[in-house]
JSON list of C-alpha atoms in Angstrom, two decimals:
[
{"chain": "A", "resi": 374, "resn": "MET", "atom": "CA", "xyz": [4.38, -1.13, -16.44]},
{"chain": "A", "resi": 375, "resn": "THR", "atom": "CA", "xyz": [7.04, 1.90, -16.86]},
{"chain": "A", "resi": 376, "resn": "LYS", "atom": "CA", "xyz": [10.32, 0.56, -17.86]},
{"chain": "A", "resi": 377, "resn": "SER", "atom": "CA", "xyz": [13.14, 2.08, -16.01]},
{"chain": "A", "resi": 378, "resn": "LYS", "atom": "CA", "xyz": [15.04, 1.92, -12.41]},
{"chain": "A", "resi": 379, "resn": "ALA", "atom": "CA", "xyz": [13.70, 2.75, -8.92]},
{"chain": "A", "resi": 380, "resn": "LYS", "atom": "CA", "xyz": [16.06, 3.82, -5.72]},
{"chain": "A", "resi": 381, "resn": "ALA", "atom": "CA", "xyz": [14.95, 4.55, -2.27]},
{"chain": "A", "resi": 382, "resn": "LEU", "atom": "CA", "xyz": [17.23, 5.47, 0.07]},
{"chain": "A", "resi": 383, "resn": "GLY", "atom": "CA", "xyz": [20.20, 4.92, -2.53]},
{"chain": "A", "resi": 384, "resn": "GLU", "atom": "CA", "xyz": [19.44, 1.57, -3.36]},
{"chain": "A", "resi": 385, "resn": "ASP", "atom": "CA", "xyz": [17.80, -0.06, -5.86]},
{"chain": "A", "resi": 386, "resn": "VAL", "atom": "CA", "xyz": [14.22, -1.43, -4.76]},
{"chain": "A", "resi": 387, "resn": "PHE", "atom": "CA", "xyz": [14.15, -4.62, -6.81]},
{"chain": "A", "resi": 388, "resn": "PHE", "atom": "CA", "xyz": [17.31, -6.01, -6.60]},
{"chain": "A", "resi": 389, "resn": "ASN", "atom": "CA", "xyz": [18.56, -4.61, -3.13]},
{"chain": "A", "resi": 390, "resn": "THR", "atom": "CA", "xyz": [15.81, -3.27, -1.06]},
{"chain": "A", "resi": 391, "resn": "PRO", "atom": "CA", "xyz": [17.46, -1.16, 1.53]},
{"chain": "A", "resi": 392, "resn": "ALA", "atom": "CA", "xyz": [16.25, -1.91, 5.58]},
{"chain": "A", "resi": 393, "resn": "GLY", "atom": "CA", "xyz": [13.99, 0.88, 6.69]},
{"chain": "A", "resi": 394, "resn": "VAL", "atom": "CA", "xyz": [11.04, 0.89, 4.11]},
{"chain": "A", "resi": 395, "resn": "ALA", "atom": "CA", "xyz": [7.86, -0.18, 5.07]},
{"chain": "A", "resi": 396, "resn": "TYR", "atom": "CA", "xyz": [4.94, -0.81, 2.35]},
{"chain": "A", "resi": 397, "resn": "LEU", "atom": "CA", "xyz": [1.51, -1.33, 2.72]},
{"chain": "A", "resi": 398, "resn": "GLY", "atom": "CA", "xyz": [-0.87, -2.14, 0.36]},
{"chain": "A", "resi": 399, "resn": "THR", "atom": "CA", "xyz": [-4.97, -3.04, -0.40]},
{"chain": "A", "resi": 400, "resn": "GLU", "atom": "CA", "xyz": [-3.99, -6.57, -1.38]},
{"chain": "A", "resi": 401, "resn": "TRP", "atom": "CA", "xyz": [-2.78, -7.96, 1.90]},
{"chain": "A", "resi": 402, "resn": "ALA", "atom": "CA", "xyz": [-6.42, -7.78, 3.95]},
{"chain": "A", "resi": 403, "resn": "SER", "atom": "CA", "xyz": [-7.15, -10.25, 0.98]},
{"chain": "A", "resi": 404, "resn": "ASN", "atom": "CA", "xyz": [-4.77, -13.05, 1.67]},
{"chain": "A", "resi": 405, "resn": "MET", "atom": "CA", "xyz": [-5.71, -16.16, 2.57]},
{"chain": "A", "resi": 406, "resn": "VAL", "atom": "CA", "xyz": [-3.27, -16.82, 5.28]},
{"chain": "A", "resi": 407, "resn": "VAL", "atom": "CA", "xyz": [-4.24, -13.58, 7.05]},
{"chain": "A", "resi": 408, "resn": "ARG", "atom": "CA", "xyz": [-7.67, -14.59, 6.89]},
{"chain": "A", "resi": 409, "resn": "SER", "atom": "CA", "xyz": [-7.37, -17.96, 8.80]},
{"chain": "A", "resi": 410, "resn": "ASP", "atom": "CA", "xyz": [-7.88, -18.42, 12.04]},
{"chain": "A", "resi": 411, "resn": "LEU", "atom": "CA", "xyz": [-5.42, -16.54, 13.68]},
{"chain": "A", "resi": 412, "resn": "VAL", "atom": "CA", "xyz": [-5.48, -14.73, 16.99]},
{"chain": "A", "resi": 413, "resn": "VAL", "atom": "CA", "xyz": [-4.79, -11.04, 16.55]},
{"chain": "A", "resi": 414, "resn": "SER", "atom": "CA", "xyz": [-1.72, -11.01, 19.52]},
{"chain": "A", "resi": 415, "resn": "HIS", "atom": "CA", "xyz": [-0.30, -14.28, 18.37]},
{"chain": "A", "resi": 416, "resn": "PHE", "atom": "CA", "xyz": [-0.23, -12.88, 14.81]},
{"chain": "A", "resi": 417, "resn": "LEU", "atom": "CA", "xyz": [1.61, -9.82, 15.87]},
{"chain": "A", "resi": 418, "resn": "ASP", "atom": "CA", "xyz": [3.88, -11.94, 18.11]},
{"chain": "A", "resi": 419, "resn": "SER", "atom": "CA", "xyz": [4.87, -14.12, 15.19]},
{"chain": "A", "resi": 420, "resn": "VAL", "atom": "CA", "xyz": [6.26, -11.03, 13.11]},
{"chain": "A", "resi": 421, "resn": "GLY", "atom": "CA", "xyz": [8.38, -9.41, 15.81]},
{"chain": "A", "resi": 422, "resn": "GLY", "atom": "CA", "xyz": [5.39, -7.37, 17.69]},
{"chain": "A", "resi": 423, "resn": "TYR", "atom": "CA", "xyz": [7.47, -8.21, 21.34]},
{"chain": "A", "resi": 424, "resn": "ARG", "atom": "CA", "xyz": [10.46, -5.97, 20.17]},
{"chain": "A", "resi": 425, "resn": "HIS", "atom": "CA", "xyz": [8.52, -2.71, 19.06]},
{"chain": "A", "resi": 426, "resn": "LYS", "atom": "CA", "xyz": [6.17, -2.88, 22.65]},
{"chain": "A", "resi": 427, "resn": "ALA", "atom": "CA", "xyz": [5.61, 0.79, 22.78]},
{"chain": "A", "resi": 428, "resn": "ARG", "atom": "CA", "xyz": [4.94, 1.62, 19.13]},
{"chain": "A", "resi": 429, "resn": "ARG", "atom": "CA", "xyz": [3.08, -1.78, 18.85]},
{"chain": "A", "resi": 430, "resn": "ASP", "atom": "CA", "xyz": [0.50, -0.72, 21.80]},
{"chain": "A", "resi": 431, "resn": "ARG", "atom": "CA", "xyz": [0.39, 2.93, 20.86]},
{"chain": "A", "resi": 432, "resn": "LEU", "atom": "CA", "xyz": [-1.17, 1.57, 17.72]},
{"chain": "A", "resi": 433, "resn": "LEU", "atom": "CA", "xyz": [-3.31, -0.92, 19.01]},
{"chain": "A", "resi": 434, "resn": "ASN", "atom": "CA", "xyz": [-5.00, 2.05, 20.82]},
{"chain": "A", "resi": 435, "resn": "ILE", "atom": "CA", "xyz": [-5.32, 4.54, 18.24]},
{"chain": "A", "resi": 436, "resn": "LEU", "atom": "CA", "xyz": [-6.49, 1.67, 16.10]},
{"chain": "A", "resi": 437, "resn": "ASP", "atom": "CA", "xyz": [-8.84, 0.29, 18.40]},
{"chain": "A", "resi": 438, "resn": "VAL", "atom": "CA", "xyz": [-7.62, -3.39, 17.55]},
{"chain": "A", "resi": 439, "resn": "ASP", "atom": "CA", "xyz": [-8.91, -6.09, 20.13]},
{"chain": "A", "resi": 440, "resn": "LEU", "atom": "CA", "xyz": [-5.89, -8.36, 20.60]},
{"chain": "A", "resi": 441, "resn": "ASP", "atom": "CA", "xyz": [-8.38, -11.18, 21.12]},
{"chain": "A", "resi": 442, "resn": "TRP", "atom": "CA", "xyz": [-10.36, -10.88, 17.49]},
{"chain": "A", "resi": 443, "resn": "HIS", "atom": "CA", "xyz": [-9.74, -13.84, 15.37]},
{"chain": "A", "resi": 444, "resn": "MET", "atom": "CA", "xyz": [-8.70, -13.20, 11.77]},
{"chain": "A", "resi": 445, "resn": "HIS", "atom": "CA", "xyz": [-11.31, -14.95, 10.05]},
{"chain": "A", "resi": 446, "resn": "GLN", "atom": "CA", "xyz": [-13.95, -13.61, 11.76]},
{"chain": "A", "resi": 447, "resn": "ILE", "atom": "CA", "xyz": [-13.39, -9.84, 11.57]},
{"chain": "A", "resi": 448, "resn": "SER", "atom": "CA", "xyz": [-14.74, -7.41, 8.96]},
{"chain": "A", "resi": 449, "resn": "ASP", "atom": "CA", "xyz": [-12.28, -6.37, 5.98]},
{"chain": "A", "resi": 450, "resn": "GLY", "atom": "CA", "xyz": [-11.85, -2.75, 7.86]},
{"chain": "A", "resi": 451, "resn": "GLU", "atom": "CA", "xyz": [-10.79, -4.52, 11.12]},
{"chain": "A", "resi": 452, "resn": "ARG", "atom": "CA", "xyz": [-8.28, -6.70, 9.51]},
{"chain": "A", "resi": 453, "resn": "ARG", "atom": "CA", "xyz": [-6.92, -3.55, 8.07]},
{"chain": "A", "resi": 454, "resn": "ARG", "atom": "CA", "xyz": [-6.55, -2.03, 11.19]},
{"chain": "A", "resi": 455, "resn": "VAL", "atom": "CA", "xyz": [-4.46, -5.24, 12.01]},
{"chain": "A", "resi": 456, "resn": "GLN", "atom": "CA", "xyz": [-2.60, -5.02, 9.12]},
{"chain": "A", "resi": 457, "resn": "ILE", "atom": "CA", "xyz": [-1.45, -1.37, 9.78]},
{"chain": "A", "resi": 458, "resn": "VAL", "atom": "CA", "xyz": [-0.31, -2.04, 13.37]},
{"chain": "A", "resi": 459, "resn": "GLN", "atom": "CA", "xyz": [1.90, -4.82, 11.70]},
{"chain": "A", "resi": 460, "resn": "GLY", "atom": "CA", "xyz": [3.45, -2.29, 9.48]},
{"chain": "A", "resi": 461, "resn": "LEU", "atom": "CA", "xyz": [4.08, 0.28, 11.47]},
{"chain": "A", "resi": 462, "resn": "MET", "atom": "CA", "xyz": [4.95, -0.99, 14.69]},
{"chain": "A", "resi": 463, "resn": "ALA", "atom": "CA", "xyz": [8.69, -1.64, 13.63]},
{"chain": "A", "resi": 464, "resn": "PRO", "atom": "CA", "xyz": [10.40, 1.99, 13.18]},
{"chain": "A", "resi": 465, "resn": "TRP", "atom": "CA", "xyz": [10.99, 2.93, 9.34]},
{"chain": "A", "resi": 466, "resn": "LYS", "atom": "CA", "xyz": [12.74, 5.27, 7.15]},
{"chain": "A", "resi": 467, "resn": "LEU", "atom": "CA", "xyz": [10.59, 5.47, 4.32]},
{"chain": "A", "resi": 468, "resn": "LEU", "atom": "CA", "xyz": [6.82, 4.24, 4.48]},
{"chain": "A", "resi": 469, "resn": "LEU", "atom": "CA", "xyz": [4.78, 3.59, 1.00]},
{"chain": "A", "resi": 470, "resn": "LEU", "atom": "CA", "xyz": [0.89, 3.92, 1.95]},
{"chain": "A", "resi": 471, "resn": "ASP", "atom": "CA", "xyz": [-0.87, 2.84, -1.26]},
{"chain": "A", "resi": 472, "resn": "GLU", "atom": "CA", "xyz": [-4.75, 3.20, -0.72]},
{"chain": "A", "resi": 473, "resn": "VAL", "atom": "CA", "xyz": [-4.46, 1.86, 2.78]},
{"chain": "A", "resi": 474, "resn": "THR", "atom": "CA", "xyz": [-6.92, 3.70, 4.88]},
{"chain": "A", "resi": 475, "resn": "VAL", "atom": "CA", "xyz": [-9.74, 3.06, 2.54]},
{"chain": "A", "resi": 476, "resn": "ASP", "atom": "CA", "xyz": [-11.33, 0.51, 4.99]},
{"chain": "A", "resi": 477, "resn": "LEU", "atom": "CA", "xyz": [-10.74, 3.00, 8.28]},
{"chain": "A", "resi": 478, "resn": "ASP", "atom": "CA", "xyz": [-13.42, 5.06, 9.79]},
{"chain": "A", "resi": 479, "resn": "VAL", "atom": "CA", "xyz": [-13.15, 9.02, 9.74]},
{"chain": "A", "resi": 480, "resn": "MET", "atom": "CA", "xyz": [-12.19, 9.01, 13.21]},
{"chain": "A", "resi": 481, "resn": "VAL", "atom": "CA", "xyz": [-9.32, 6.18, 13.53]},
{"chain": "A", "resi": 482, "resn": "ARG", "atom": "CA", "xyz": [-8.32, 7.33, 9.93]},
{"chain": "A", "resi": 483, "resn": "GLN", "atom": "CA", "xyz": [-7.41, 11.21, 11.32]},
{"chain": "A", "resi": 484, "resn": "GLU", "atom": "CA", "xyz": [-5.50, 10.05, 14.46]},
{"chain": "A", "resi": 485, "resn": "LEU", "atom": "CA", "xyz": [-3.58, 7.51, 12.26]},
{"chain": "A", "resi": 486, "resn": "LEU", "atom": "CA", "xyz": [-2.64, 10.79, 10.22]},
{"chain": "A", "resi": 487, "resn": "GLN", "atom": "CA", "xyz": [-1.71, 12.58, 13.20]},
{"chain": "A", "resi": 488, "resn": "PHE", "atom": "CA", "xyz": [0.30, 9.83, 14.75]},
{"chain": "A", "resi": 489, "resn": "LEU", "atom": "CA", "xyz": [2.49, 9.67, 11.09]},
{"chain": "A", "resi": 490, "resn": "ILE", "atom": "CA", "xyz": [2.62, 13.51, 11.36]},
{"chain": "A", "resi": 491, "resn": "GLU", "atom": "CA", "xyz": [4.27, 12.93, 14.55]},
{"chain": "A", "resi": 492, "resn": "ASP", "atom": "CA", "xyz": [6.47, 10.31, 13.77]},
{"chain": "A", "resi": 493, "resn": "THR", "atom": "CA", "xyz": [7.84, 12.05, 10.62]},
{"chain": "A", "resi": 494, "resn": "LYS", "atom": "CA", "xyz": [8.84, 15.03, 12.72]},
{"chain": "A", "resi": 495, "resn": "THR", "atom": "CA", "xyz": [10.27, 13.18, 15.41]},
{"chain": "A", "resi": 496, "resn": "ARG", "atom": "CA", "xyz": [12.12, 10.54, 13.48]},
{"chain": "A", "resi": 497, "resn": "ASP", "atom": "CA", "xyz": [12.98, 12.80, 10.42]},
{"chain": "A", "resi": 498, "resn": "CYS", "atom": "CA", "xyz": [11.40, 9.82, 8.15]},
{"chain": "A", "resi": 499, "resn": "THR", "atom": "CA", "xyz": [9.25, 9.93, 4.96]},
{"chain": "A", "resi": 500, "resn": "VAL", "atom": "CA", "xyz": [5.21, 9.15, 3.68]},
{"chain": "A", "resi": 501, "resn": "VAL", "atom": "CA", "xyz": [4.90, 8.57, 0.30]},
{"chain": "A", "resi": 502, "resn": "TYR", "atom": "CA", "xyz": [0.93, 8.58, 0.37]},
{"chain": "A", "resi": 503, "resn": "ALA", "atom": "CA", "xyz": [-1.36, 7.34, -2.77]},
{"chain": "A", "resi": 504, "resn": "THR", "atom": "CA", "xyz": [-4.88, 8.01, -2.16]},
{"chain": "A", "resi": 505, "resn": "HIS", "atom": "CA", "xyz": [-8.02, 8.91, -3.60]},
{"chain": "A", "resi": 506, "resn": "ILE", "atom": "CA", "xyz": [-9.40, 9.81, -0.35]},
{"chain": "A", "resi": 507, "resn": "PHE", "atom": "CA", "xyz": [-8.74, 13.71, 0.19]},
{"chain": "A", "resi": 508, "resn": "ASP", "atom": "CA", "xyz": [-10.69, 14.69, 3.38]},
{"chain": "A", "resi": 509, "resn": "GLY", "atom": "CA", "xyz": [-9.02, 15.71, 6.04]},
{"chain": "A", "resi": 510, "resn": "LEU", "atom": "CA", "xyz": [-5.78, 15.75, 4.19]},
{"chain": "A", "resi": 511, "resn": "ASP", "atom": "CA", "xyz": [-5.04, 19.52, 3.50]},
{"chain": "A", "resi": 512, "resn": "ASN", "atom": "CA", "xyz": [-3.00, 19.81, 6.15]},
{"chain": "A", "resi": 513, "resn": "PHE", "atom": "CA", "xyz": [-0.86, 16.35, 5.85]},
{"chain": "A", "resi": 514, "resn": "PRO", "atom": "CA", "xyz": [1.62, 16.39, 3.11]},
{"chain": "A", "resi": 515, "resn": "THR", "atom": "CA", "xyz": [4.61, 19.04, 3.06]},
{"chain": "A", "resi": 516, "resn": "HIS", "atom": "CA", "xyz": [4.98, 18.06, -0.44]},
{"chain": "A", "resi": 517, "resn": "VAL", "atom": "CA", "xyz": [2.89, 16.51, -3.66]},
{"chain": "A", "resi": 518, "resn": "CYS", "atom": "CA", "xyz": [3.43, 14.85, -7.15]},
{"chain": "A", "resi": 519, "resn": "HIS", "atom": "CA", "xyz": [1.43, 14.39, -10.17]},
{"chain": "A", "resi": 520, "resn": "LEU", "atom": "CA", "xyz": [2.60, 11.69, -12.20]},
{"chain": "A", "resi": 521, "resn": "GLN", "atom": "CA", "xyz": [1.10, 11.60, -15.47]},
{"chain": "A", "resi": 522, "resn": "ILE", "atom": "CA", "xyz": [1.85, 8.54, -18.40]},
{"chain": "A", "resi": 523, "resn": "GLY", "atom": "CA", "xyz": [4.66, 7.04, -16.52]},
{"chain": "A", "resi": 524, "resn": "SER", "atom": "CA", "xyz": [6.48, 10.34, -15.61]},
{"chain": "A", "resi": 525, "resn": "THR", "atom": "CA", "xyz": [6.58, 13.39, -13.21]},
{"chain": "A", "resi": 526, "resn": "THR", "atom": "CA", "xyz": [5.45, 16.30, -14.38]},
{"chain": "A", "resi": 527, "resn": "THR", "atom": "CA", "xyz": [8.05, 18.50, -12.64]},
{"chain": "A", "resi": 528, "resn": "PRO", "atom": "CA", "xyz": [11.56, 17.60, -11.62]},
{"chain": "A", "resi": 529, "resn": "LYS", "atom": "CA", "xyz": [11.11, 17.57, -7.95]},
{"chain": "A", "resi": 530, "resn": "PRO", "atom": "CA", "xyz": [7.70, 17.52, -5.79]},
{"chain": "A", "resi": 531, "resn": "ILE", "atom": "CA", "xyz": [5.56, 20.48, -5.27]},
{"chain": "A", "resi": 532, "resn": "SER", "atom": "CA", "xyz": [5.72, 21.97, -2.11]},
{"chain": "A", "resi": 533, "resn": "TRP", "atom": "CA", "xyz": [2.34, 22.07, 0.01]},
{"chain": "A", "resi": 534, "resn": "PRO", "atom": "CA", "xyz": [0.30, 24.10, 1.23]},
{"chain": "A", "resi": 535, "resn": "VAL", "atom": "CA", "xyz": [0.78, 26.58, -1.92]},
{"chain": "A", "resi": 536, "resn": "SER", "atom": "CA", "xyz": [0.94, 29.85, -2.13]},
{"chain": "A", "resi": 537, "resn": "THR", "atom": "CA", "xyz": [-1.84, 31.29, -3.82]},
{"chain": "A", "resi": 538, "resn": "THR", "atom": "CA", "xyz": [-0.54, 34.62, -4.07]},
{"chain": "A", "resi": 539, "resn": "SER", "atom": "CA", "xyz": [2.38, 33.40, -6.45]},
{"chain": "A", "resi": 540, "resn": "PRO", "atom": "CA", "xyz": [1.40, 31.16, -8.63]},
{"chain": "A", "resi": 541, "resn": "GLU", "atom": "CA", "xyz": [5.10, 31.62, -10.58]},
{"chain": "A", "resi": 542, "resn": "SER", "atom": "CA", "xyz": [6.43, 29.30, -7.83]},
{"chain": "A", "resi": 543, "resn": "HIS", "atom": "CA", "xyz": [3.87, 26.41, -8.11]},
{"chain": "A", "resi": 544, "resn": "PRO", "atom": "CA", "xyz": [4.74, 25.46, -12.04]},
{"chain": "A", "resi": 545, "resn": "GLY", "atom": "CA", "xyz": [3.06, 21.97, -11.62]},
{"chain": "A", "resi": 546, "resn": "ILE", "atom": "CA", "xyz": [-0.37, 23.76, -10.64]},
{"chain": "A", "resi": 547, "resn": "PRO", "atom": "CA", "xyz": [-2.60, 24.77, -13.15]},
{"chain": "A", "resi": 548, "resn": "LEU", "atom": "CA", "xyz": [-3.61, 28.74, -12.52]},
{"chain": "A", "resi": 549, "resn": "GLU", "atom": "CA", "xyz": [-7.56, 27.65, -12.53]},
{"chain": "A", "resi": 550, "resn": "ALA", "atom": "CA", "xyz": [-6.38, 25.39, -9.93]},
{"chain": "A", "resi": 551, "resn": "LEU", "atom": "CA", "xyz": [-4.86, 27.75, -7.84]},
{"chain": "A", "resi": 552, "resn": "ASN", "atom": "CA", "xyz": [-7.90, 30.44, -7.99]},
{"chain": "A", "resi": 553, "resn": "GLN", "atom": "CA", "xyz": [-10.46, 27.94, -7.14]},
{"chain": "A", "resi": 554, "resn": "ILE", "atom": "CA", "xyz": [-7.77, 26.59, -3.86]},
{"chain": "A", "resi": 555, "resn": "ALA", "atom": "CA", "xyz": [-7.80, 30.34, -2.98]},
{"chain": "A", "resi": 556, "resn": "SER", "atom": "CA", "xyz": [-11.94, 30.65, -3.63]},
{"chain": "A", "resi": 557, "resn": "PRO", "atom": "CA", "xyz": [-13.84, 30.67, -0.28]},
{"chain": "A", "resi": 558, "resn": "ASP", "atom": "CA", "xyz": [-16.52, 29.18, -2.29]},
{"chain": "A", "resi": 559, "resn": "ARG", "atom": "CA", "xyz": [-14.52, 25.94, -2.90]},
{"chain": "A", "resi": 560, "resn": "ILE", "atom": "CA", "xyz": [-16.36, 22.88, -3.04]},
{"chain": "A", "resi": 561, "resn": "GLY", "atom": "CA", "xyz": [-14.23, 19.91, -1.41]},
{"chain": "A", "resi": 562, "resn": "SER", "atom": "CA", "xyz": [-10.79, 20.13, 0.11]},
{"chain": "A", "resi": 563, "resn": "LYS", "atom": "CA", "xyz": [-7.98, 21.92, -1.45]},
{"chain": "A", "resi": 564, "resn": "LEU", "atom": "CA", "xyz": [-6.25, 18.30, -2.25]},
{"chain": "A", "resi": 565, "resn": "LEU", "atom": "CA", "xyz": [-9.34, 17.54, -3.76]},
{"chain": "A", "resi": 566, "resn": "VAL", "atom": "CA", "xyz": [-9.28, 20.72, -6.51]},
{"chain": "A", "resi": 567, "resn": "LEU", "atom": "CA", "xyz": [-6.07, 20.08, -7.44]},
{"chain": "A", "resi": 568, "resn": "ALA", "atom": "CA", "xyz": [-6.36, 16.37, -7.78]},
{"chain": "A", "resi": 569, "resn": "LEU", "atom": "CA", "xyz": [-9.53, 16.96, -10.10]},
{"chain": "A", "resi": 570, "resn": "HIS", "atom": "CA", "xyz": [-7.60, 19.49, -12.17]},
{"chain": "A", "resi": 571, "resn": "TRP", "atom": "CA", "xyz": [-4.87, 16.76, -12.37]},
{"chain": "A", "resi": 572, "resn": "LEU", "atom": "CA", "xyz": [-7.23, 13.91, -13.18]},
{"chain": "A", "resi": 573, "resn": "LYS", "atom": "CA", "xyz": [-8.84, 15.71, -16.02]},
{"chain": "A", "resi": 574, "resn": "GLU", "atom": "CA", "xyz": [-5.98, 17.09, -17.62]},
{"chain": "A", "resi": 575, "resn": "ASP", "atom": "CA", "xyz": [-4.78, 13.25, -17.48]},
{"chain": "A", "resi": 576, "resn": "ARG", "atom": "CA", "xyz": [-8.05, 11.71, -19.17]},
{"chain": "A", "resi": 577, "resn": "LEU", "atom": "CA", "xyz": [-7.65, 14.66, -22.13]},
{"chain": "A", "resi": 578, "resn": "ILE", "atom": "CA", "xyz": [-3.89, 13.58, -22.99]},
{"chain": "A", "resi": 579, "resn": "ARG", "atom": "CA", "xyz": [-5.02, 9.67, -22.62]},
{"chain": "A", "resi": 580, "resn": "LEU", "atom": "CA", "xyz": [-7.69, 10.11, -24.75]},
{"chain": "A", "resi": 581, "resn": "LYS", "atom": "CA", "xyz": [-5.65, 12.19, -27.35]},
{"chain": "A", "resi": 582, "resn": "LEU", "atom": "CA", "xyz": [-3.30, 8.74, -27.19]},
{"chain": "A", "resi": 583, "resn": "GLU", "atom": "CA", "xyz": [-6.13, 6.95, -27.68]},
{"chain": "A", "resi": 584, "resn": "ALA", "atom": "CA", "xyz": [-7.23, 8.55, -30.84]},
{"chain": "A", "resi": 585, "resn": "GLU", "atom": "CA", "xyz": [-3.83, 8.45, -32.26]},
{"chain": "A", "resi": 586, "resn": "GLY", "atom": "CA", "xyz": [-4.10, 4.79, -31.79]},
{"chain": "A", "resi": 587, "resn": "ASP", "atom": "CA", "xyz": [-1.23, 4.48, -29.51]},
{"chain": "A", "resi": 588, "resn": "PRO", "atom": "CA", "xyz": [-0.58, 0.72, -28.71]},
{"chain": "A", "resi": 589, "resn": "ALA", "atom": "CA", "xyz": [-0.18, 1.38, -25.07]},
{"chain": "A", "resi": 590, "resn": "PHE", "atom": "CA", "xyz": [-3.50, 2.90, -24.75]},
{"chain": "A", "resi": 591, "resn": "LYS", "atom": "CA", "xyz": [-6.58, 1.37, -25.80]},
{"chain": "A", "resi": 592, "resn": "LYS", "atom": "CA", "xyz": [-9.59, 2.62, -26.38]},
{"chain": "A", "resi": 593, "resn": "ARG", "atom": "CA", "xyz": [-12.04, 2.40, -23.60]},
{"chain": "A", "resi": 594, "resn": "GLY", "atom": "CA", "xyz": [-15.82, 3.24, -23.18]},
{"chain": "A", "resi": 595, "resn": "ALA", "atom": "CA", "xyz": [-18.70, 2.15, -25.69]},
{"chain": "A", "resi": 596, "resn": "LEU", "atom": "CA", "xyz": [-17.43, 0.29, -28.66]},
{"chain": "A", "resi": 597, "resn": "PRO", "atom": "CA", "xyz": [-18.98, 1.67, -32.44]},
{"chain": "A", "resi": 598, "resn": "GLU", "atom": "CA", "xyz": [-22.23, 0.73, -32.82]},
{"chain": "A", "resi": 599, "resn": "SER", "atom": "CA", "xyz": [-21.85, -2.75, -35.11]},
{"chain": "A", "resi": 600, "resn": "SER", "atom": "CA", "xyz": [-24.86, -4.26, -37.22]},
{"chain": "A", "resi": 601, "resn": "VAL", "atom": "CA", "xyz": [-23.15, -7.80, -36.46]},
{"chain": "A", "resi": 602, "resn": "PRO", "atom": "CA", "xyz": [-23.89, -8.77, -32.97]},
{"chain": "A", "resi": 603, "resn": "THR", "atom": "CA", "xyz": [-21.03, -10.48, -30.47]},
{"chain": "A", "resi": 604, "resn": "ASP", "atom": "CA", "xyz": [-21.02, -14.11, -30.00]},
{"chain": "A", "resi": 605, "resn": "SER", "atom": "CA", "xyz": [-22.28, -13.15, -26.42]},
{"chain": "A", "resi": 606, "resn": "GLU", "atom": "CA", "xyz": [-25.18, -10.94, -27.31]},
{"chain": "A", "resi": 607, "resn": "VAL", "atom": "CA", "xyz": [-26.32, -13.95, -29.63]},
{"chain": "A", "resi": 608, "resn": "PHE", "atom": "CA", "xyz": [-26.24, -16.25, -26.90]},
{"chain": "A", "resi": 609, "resn": "TYR", "atom": "CA", "xyz": [-27.74, -14.38, -24.34]},
{"chain": "A", "resi": 610, "resn": "ARG", "atom": "CA", "xyz": [-30.76, -13.53, -26.30]},
{"chain": "A", "resi": 611, "resn": "LYS", "atom": "CA", "xyz": [-31.23, -16.90, -26.95]},
{"chain": "A", "resi": 612, "resn": "TYR", "atom": "CA", "xyz": [-31.97, -17.69, -23.53]},
{"chain": "A", "resi": 613, "resn": "ASP", "atom": "CA", "xyz": [-33.36, -14.56, -22.39]},
{"chain": "A", "resi": 614, "resn": "TYR", "atom": "CA", "xyz": [-37.12, -15.41, -21.18]},
{"chain": "A", "resi": 615, "resn": "THR", "atom": "CA", "xyz": [-37.57, -11.94, -19.20]},
{"chain": "A", "resi": 616, "resn": "ASN", "atom": "CA", "xyz": [-38.62, -10.56, -22.41]},
{"chain": "A", "resi": 617, "resn": "SER", "atom": "CA", "xyz": [-40.75, -13.52, -23.89]},
{"chain": "A", "resi": 618, "resn": "ALA", "atom": "CA", "xyz": [-44.46, -13.01, -24.67]}
]
């Protein structure tokens, strides 16, 4: 957790959340309420789908949702599609997406991204998208942002796509990353190349803080070898019959 204040559309997001902010995260699909015996058509009407019929119907077609599905009988991926329809059918000004496309197949995901691109252009709205899946994303963002140890690494987001001919205009992107992005032998998408560089940089900083004993960064990985076994090791060794003579 980071001690700070956050504003969206000029308002405090915790104490005075402004209208027009939509959030879609992965935890929704595991909520027991939406896993109950609800018919999708009834569920969407219960959250105002009838007020946004045109957008609702377009999203139903894009995400290939069956209105007769029962929420407790469908897969996590299908439940995720229903969530996205529910979250996007009302017009929004700022959309926060947190790994919400992780369960979508390639075609549905690509069509959804095209819908979002069109929506941002025609309605002058913004999408903030956090993801670890970079396939097909090179043409999606207009800006990228690097969060490192609770802070952004640049005063403002970095314009995307980057210009590999003028590296000085992208101070937040390592020169090595720019060279790889420009390389015809690049493996993976341009965004993947950049993300890998940033992640490696973040890990080195975290390992340094761990080594310095920073209380906010508990050491990860294997523990130093000890001659004294842990309580759990003693217990499970006692009842380990797989290696008995």
